[in-house]
């Protein structure tokens, strides 16, 4: 059986009187790309932030890479933070720093890493993200939306993480740019052995890169499984999402595409 690197049990997220999640359970396996989907307001990004340690849940537990995050010390959480990377929507870059300086931000937490080595590592991650060689010297305002996303991905990869969290990575991209980003995620996961937790609404992304899908509905993970499994789920939202016109179009596009090996 695949190793479980993230185990969520009984998670409850609540903001005032608004309960977003209640009794949510989820497992994420090493090396997989897990796509997380759900209707508007189901708390997909909230779940990502709770697992990544950016939001404290009201109840329940999150165990990541063997560490119970609710019982962990600050030092243990800091060490765990160096084993994960997070890419927010639109990159969430510091506007006053160049792309290279943005990517260097996580590297500054590594003891004994001199400035020359930081710069070399940052440029390597920028290259891995598919940006042109001179992008590191540009500011976020000088980049297109797709390039900012790649810069955000480069920063998420800065510390060679085992798990990467991606929040709507293709949102706002044109179809060609989105397809290129999907291919990049797939290749990085395969080549680097990354586990990817991917929040998305993009059916093309689900079909292009995801090994499993987790559907959030009714304040919990309603179902997990492959895309083929989703087609057999008897739930109104799941049927409308995967079997509606957009779902059929995405599935037909994958089935008609030539094999890429």
Tab-separated table of C-alpha atoms in Angstrom:
chain	number	residue	atom	x	y	z
A	1	UNK	CA	0.000	0.000	0.000
A	2	UNK	CA	1.105	3.571	-0.691
A	3	UNK	CA	2.662	5.447	2.223
A	4	UNK	CA	0.357	8.026	3.789
A	5	UNK	CA	2.220	11.327	4.153
A	6	UNK	CA	-0.791	13.408	5.228
A	7	UNK	CA	-3.584	12.080	7.450
A	8	UNK	CA	-6.480	14.371	8.359
A	9	UNK	CA	-8.983	13.126	10.924
A	10	UNK	CA	-12.158	14.749	12.214
A	11	UNK	CA	-11.159	18.209	10.980
A	12	UNK	CA	-13.464	21.079	11.876
A	13	UNK	CA	-12.940	24.586	10.551
A	14	UNK	CA	-15.202	27.303	11.847
A	15	UNK	CA	-15.231	31.085	11.472
A	16	UNK	CA	-17.667	32.585	13.951
A	17	UNK	CA	-20.970	30.808	13.404
A	18	UNK	CA	-19.928	29.586	9.943
A	19	UNK	CA	-18.855	25.937	9.975
A	20	UNK	CA	-16.826	25.200	6.840
A	21	UNK	CA	-15.682	21.655	7.614
A	22	UNK	CA	-17.053	19.217	10.158
A	23	UNK	CA	-15.626	15.734	10.654
A	24	UNK	CA	-13.443	15.869	7.543
A	25	UNK	CA	-11.108	12.916	6.931
A	26	UNK	CA	-8.494	12.667	4.177
A	27	UNK	CA	-5.334	10.699	3.359
A	28	UNK	CA	-2.670	11.831	0.896
A	29	UNK	CA	-0.174	9.272	-0.404
A	30	UNK	CA	3.511	9.776	-1.121
A	31	UNK	CA	4.306	10.646	-4.720
A	32	UNK	CA	0.741	11.226	-5.861
A	33	UNK	CA	-0.901	14.305	-7.317
A	34	UNK	CA	-4.161	14.713	-5.428
A	35	UNK	CA	-6.702	17.089	-6.932
A	36	UNK	CA	-9.109	18.702	-4.450
A	37	UNK	CA	-12.386	19.939	-5.908
A	38	UNK	CA	-15.712	21.181	-4.608
A	39	UNK	CA	-18.349	23.808	-5.113
A	40	UNK	CA	-17.880	27.472	-4.299
A	41	UNK	CA	-17.658	28.028	-0.539
A	42	UNK	CA	-16.803	24.433	0.349
A	43	UNK	CA	-13.470	25.496	1.822
A	44	UNK	CA	-10.920	24.004	-0.561
A	45	UNK	CA	-8.335	26.699	0.132
A	46	UNK	CA	-9.196	26.633	3.852
A	47	UNK	CA	-8.417	22.917	3.879
A	48	UNK	CA	-5.089	23.538	2.153
A	49	UNK	CA	-4.158	26.208	4.664
A	50	UNK	CA	-5.194	24.007	7.604
A	51	UNK	CA	-3.057	21.114	6.429
A	52	UNK	CA	-0.090	23.342	5.613
A	53	UNK	CA	-0.198	24.845	9.116
A	54	UNK	CA	-1.352	28.298	8.019
A	55	UNK	CA	-4.765	28.032	9.667
A	56	UNK	CA	-5.495	26.453	13.052
A	57	UNK	CA	-8.575	24.217	12.889
A	58	UNK	CA	-11.216	24.303	15.594
A	59	UNK	CA	-10.997	20.529	16.114
A	60	UNK	CA	-9.500	17.394	14.650
A	61	UNK	CA	-5.946	16.438	13.799
A	62	UNK	CA	-3.480	16.744	10.948
A	63	UNK	CA	-0.477	14.430	10.795
A	64	UNK	CA	2.069	15.280	8.131
A	65	UNK	CA	5.240	13.323	7.432
A	66	UNK	CA	4.736	11.528	10.751
A	67	UNK	CA	4.323	14.710	12.828
A	68	UNK	CA	1.117	15.460	14.734
A	69	UNK	CA	0.926	19.152	13.952
A	70	UNK	CA	-1.428	19.954	16.801
A	71	UNK	CA	0.963	18.529	19.405
A	72	UNK	CA	4.230	19.599	17.773
A	73	UNK	CA	6.654	22.127	19.230
A	74	UNK	CA	7.579	25.325	17.414
A	75	UNK	CA	10.958	23.810	16.521
A	76	UNK	CA	9.304	20.695	15.084
A	77	UNK	CA	6.883	22.798	13.038
A	78	UNK	CA	9.741	24.934	11.748
A	79	UNK	CA	11.624	21.810	10.660
A	80	UNK	CA	8.478	20.478	8.977
A	81	UNK	CA	8.042	23.793	7.194
A	82	UNK	CA	11.330	23.201	5.392
A	83	UNK	CA	9.953	19.936	3.971
A	84	UNK	CA	6.913	21.499	2.297
A	85	UNK	CA	6.288	24.268	-0.213
A	86	UNK	CA	3.181	26.348	-0.822
A	87	UNK	CA	2.189	28.200	-3.981
A	88	UNK	CA	-0.669	30.641	-3.531
A	89	UNK	CA	-2.940	32.021	-6.241
A	90	UNK	CA	-1.120	34.427	-8.579
A	91	UNK	CA	2.176	33.559	-6.863
A	92	UNK	CA	1.749	35.939	-3.878
A	93	UNK	CA	5.186	37.406	-4.560
A	94	UNK	CA	6.780	40.335	-2.716
A	95	UNK	CA	6.400	43.214	-5.162
A	96	UNK	CA	9.533	45.030	-3.949
A	97	UNK	CA	11.804	42.021	-4.583
A	98	UNK	CA	12.993	40.566	-7.856
A	99	UNK	CA	11.959	37.032	-8.763
A	100	UNK	CA	15.364	35.742	-7.663
A	101	UNK	CA	15.112	37.585	-4.349
A	102	UNK	CA	11.614	36.179	-3.844
A	103	UNK	CA	12.892	32.648	-4.369
A	104	UNK	CA	15.770	33.321	-1.982
A	105	UNK	CA	13.404	34.220	0.882
A	106	UNK	CA	12.893	30.596	2.077
A	107	UNK	CA	16.594	29.875	1.550
A	108	UNK	CA	17.534	32.542	4.095
A	109	UNK	CA	16.224	30.233	6.831
A	110	UNK	CA	18.918	27.659	6.036
A	111	UNK	CA	21.909	28.070	8.399
A	112	UNK	CA	25.308	28.527	6.796
A	113	UNK	CA	24.037	29.186	3.287
A	114	UNK	CA	26.107	32.015	1.829
A	115	UNK	CA	24.766	34.616	-0.579
A	116	UNK	CA	26.456	33.135	-3.649
A	117	UNK	CA	25.021	29.681	-2.984
A	118	UNK	CA	21.553	31.150	-2.309
A	119	UNK	CA	21.630	32.938	-5.628
A	120	UNK	CA	22.766	29.831	-7.513
A	121	UNK	CA	20.029	27.723	-5.913
A	122	UNK	CA	17.401	30.363	-6.625
A	123	UNK	CA	18.379	30.514	-10.288
A	124	UNK	CA	18.211	26.712	-10.467
A	125	UNK	CA	14.649	26.713	-9.092
A	126	UNK	CA	13.682	29.491	-11.493
A	127	UNK	CA	14.966	27.351	-14.350
A	128	UNK	CA	13.074	24.314	-13.063
A	129	UNK	CA	9.862	26.335	-13.101
A	130	UNK	CA	10.228	26.921	-16.832
A	131	UNK	CA	10.947	30.643	-16.706
A	132	UNK	CA	13.460	32.199	-19.141
A	133	UNK	CA	17.013	32.687	-17.931
A	134	UNK	CA	16.639	36.437	-17.345
A	135	UNK	CA	13.368	36.259	-15.377
A	136	UNK	CA	15.180	36.189	-12.044
A	137	UNK	CA	16.194	39.827	-12.395
A	138	UNK	CA	12.680	41.060	-13.109
A	139	UNK	CA	10.118	42.348	-10.620
A	140	UNK	CA	6.669	40.730	-10.339
A	141	UNK	CA	5.042	43.752	-12.004
A	142	UNK	CA	7.141	43.064	-15.110
A	143	UNK	CA	5.831	39.516	-15.474
A	144	UNK	CA	2.712	38.103	-17.076
A	145	UNK	CA	0.212	36.233	-14.918
A	146	UNK	CA	1.548	32.884	-16.055
A	147	UNK	CA	5.134	33.895	-15.325
A	148	UNK	CA	4.172	35.085	-11.832
A	149	UNK	CA	2.642	31.673	-11.168
A	150	UNK	CA	5.842	29.975	-12.281
A	151	UNK	CA	7.847	32.313	-10.057
A	152	UNK	CA	5.585	31.377	-7.150
A	153	UNK	CA	6.197	27.722	-7.951
A	154	UNK	CA	9.960	28.324	-8.026
A	155	UNK	CA	9.744	29.809	-4.532
A	156	UNK	CA	7.661	26.839	-3.338
A	157	UNK	CA	10.411	24.532	-4.627
A	158	UNK	CA	13.246	26.522	-3.028
A	159	UNK	CA	13.911	24.116	-0.142
A	160	UNK	CA	13.543	20.878	-2.149
A	161	UNK	CA	10.234	20.013	-0.454
A	162	UNK	CA	8.697	16.571	-0.236
A	163	UNK	CA	5.150	17.966	-0.471
A	164	UNK	CA	3.960	20.930	-2.511
A	165	UNK	CA	0.599	22.651	-1.994
A	166	UNK	CA	-0.809	24.430	-5.045
A	167	UNK	CA	-3.853	26.684	-4.765
A	168	UNK	CA	-5.656	27.112	-8.118
A	169	UNK	CA	-2.401	27.095	-10.101
A	170	UNK	CA	-4.028	27.499	-13.534
A	171	UNK	CA	-6.731	30.011	-12.580
A	172	UNK	CA	-6.707	32.973	-14.961
A	173	UNK	CA	-4.424	31.352	-17.523
A	174	UNK	CA	-5.350	30.937	-21.161
A	175	UNK	CA	-5.816	27.304	-22.320
A	176	UNK	CA	-2.309	27.038	-23.801
A	177	UNK	CA	-0.674	28.499	-20.691
A	178	UNK	CA	-2.767	26.280	-18.430
A	179	UNK	CA	-1.845	23.156	-20.404
A	180	UNK	CA	1.848	24.080	-20.206
A	181	UNK	CA	1.593	24.578	-16.449
A	182	UNK	CA	-0.191	21.233	-16.082
A	183	UNK	CA	2.638	19.525	-17.961
A	184	UNK	CA	5.191	21.258	-15.740
A	185	UNK	CA	3.478	20.042	-12.556
A	186	UNK	CA	3.259	16.501	-13.880
A	187	UNK	CA	6.922	16.432	-14.926
A	188	UNK	CA	8.177	17.916	-11.656
A	189	UNK	CA	6.174	15.407	-9.632
A	190	UNK	CA	7.543	12.506	-11.625
A	191	UNK	CA	11.144	13.686	-11.835
A	192	UNK	CA	11.501	14.982	-8.268
A	193	UNK	CA	9.220	12.478	-6.529
A	194	UNK	CA	7.001	15.278	-5.235
A	195	UNK	CA	3.700	14.737	-3.503
A	196	UNK	CA	1.309	17.406	-4.801
A	197	UNK	CA	-1.832	18.653	-3.035
A	198	UNK	CA	-3.611	20.596	-5.750
A	199	UNK	CA	-6.731	22.703	-5.218
A	200	UNK	CA	-8.394	23.374	-8.544
A	201	UNK	CA	-11.671	23.884	-10.355
A	202	UNK	CA	-10.092	23.141	-13.739
A	203	UNK	CA	-11.350	19.859	-15.200
A	204	UNK	CA	-8.571	19.855	-17.792
A	205	UNK	CA	-6.015	19.928	-14.969
A	206	UNK	CA	-7.715	17.026	-13.205
A	207	UNK	CA	-7.597	14.899	-16.348
A	208	UNK	CA	-4.060	15.975	-17.296
A	209	UNK	CA	-2.173	15.485	-14.038
A	210	UNK	CA	-4.131	14.075	-11.088
A	211	UNK	CA	-3.765	10.512	-9.831
A	212	UNK	CA	-6.713	10.802	-7.442
A	213	UNK	CA	-9.502	13.257	-6.741
A	214	UNK	CA	-10.974	14.327	-3.395
A	215	UNK	CA	-14.400	15.933	-3.570
A	216	UNK	CA	-15.402	18.296	-0.765
A	217	UNK	CA	-19.150	18.538	-0.177
A	218	UNK	CA	-21.445	18.693	2.829
A	219	UNK	CA	-18.555	19.998	4.990
A	220	UNK	CA	-16.367	16.914	4.541
A	221	UNK	CA	-14.562	14.876	1.924
A	222	UNK	CA	-17.482	13.194	0.228
A	223	UNK	CA	-15.461	10.771	-1.874
A	224	UNK	CA	-11.905	10.072	-3.037
A	225	UNK	CA	-10.823	8.039	-6.017
A	226	UNK	CA	-9.672	8.110	-9.602
A	227	UNK	CA	-11.401	10.048	-12.323
A	228	UNK	CA	-13.085	6.837	-13.447
A	229	UNK	CA	-14.376	6.383	-9.907
A	230	UNK	CA	-15.925	9.846	-9.992
A	231	UNK	CA	-18.100	8.871	-12.945
A	232	UNK	CA	-19.891	6.289	-10.785
A	233	UNK	CA	-20.605	8.547	-7.773
A	234	UNK	CA	-24.327	9.096	-7.216
A	235	UNK	CA	-24.297	12.668	-5.916
A	236	UNK	CA	-25.850	15.695	-7.667
A	237	UNK	CA	-22.785	17.958	-7.572
A	238	UNK	CA	-20.383	15.187	-8.570
A	239	UNK	CA	-22.619	14.142	-11.473
A	240	UNK	CA	-23.040	17.721	-12.691
A	241	UNK	CA	-19.314	18.448	-12.406
A	242	UNK	CA	-17.834	15.337	-13.991
A	243	UNK	CA	-20.666	14.367	-16.335
A	244	UNK	CA	-21.789	17.838	-17.419
A	245	UNK	CA	-20.765	19.454	-20.714
A	246	UNK	CA	-17.386	20.686	-19.438
A	247	UNK	CA	-16.592	17.334	-17.869
A	248	UNK	CA	-17.439	15.483	-21.063
A	249	UNK	CA	-15.345	17.921	-23.113
A	250	UNK	CA	-12.325	17.488	-20.845
A	251	UNK	CA	-12.656	13.705	-20.927
A	252	UNK	CA	-13.047	13.640	-24.720
A	253	UNK	CA	-9.978	15.848	-25.144
A	254	UNK	CA	-7.845	13.441	-23.107
A	255	UNK	CA	-9.187	10.381	-24.898
A	256	UNK	CA	-8.531	11.900	-28.317
A	257	UNK	CA	-5.040	13.196	-27.492
A	258	UNK	CA	-2.050	11.199	-28.786
A	259	UNK	CA	-0.116	9.242	-26.168
A	260	UNK	CA	2.879	11.183	-24.870
A	261	UNK	CA	4.650	8.293	-23.209
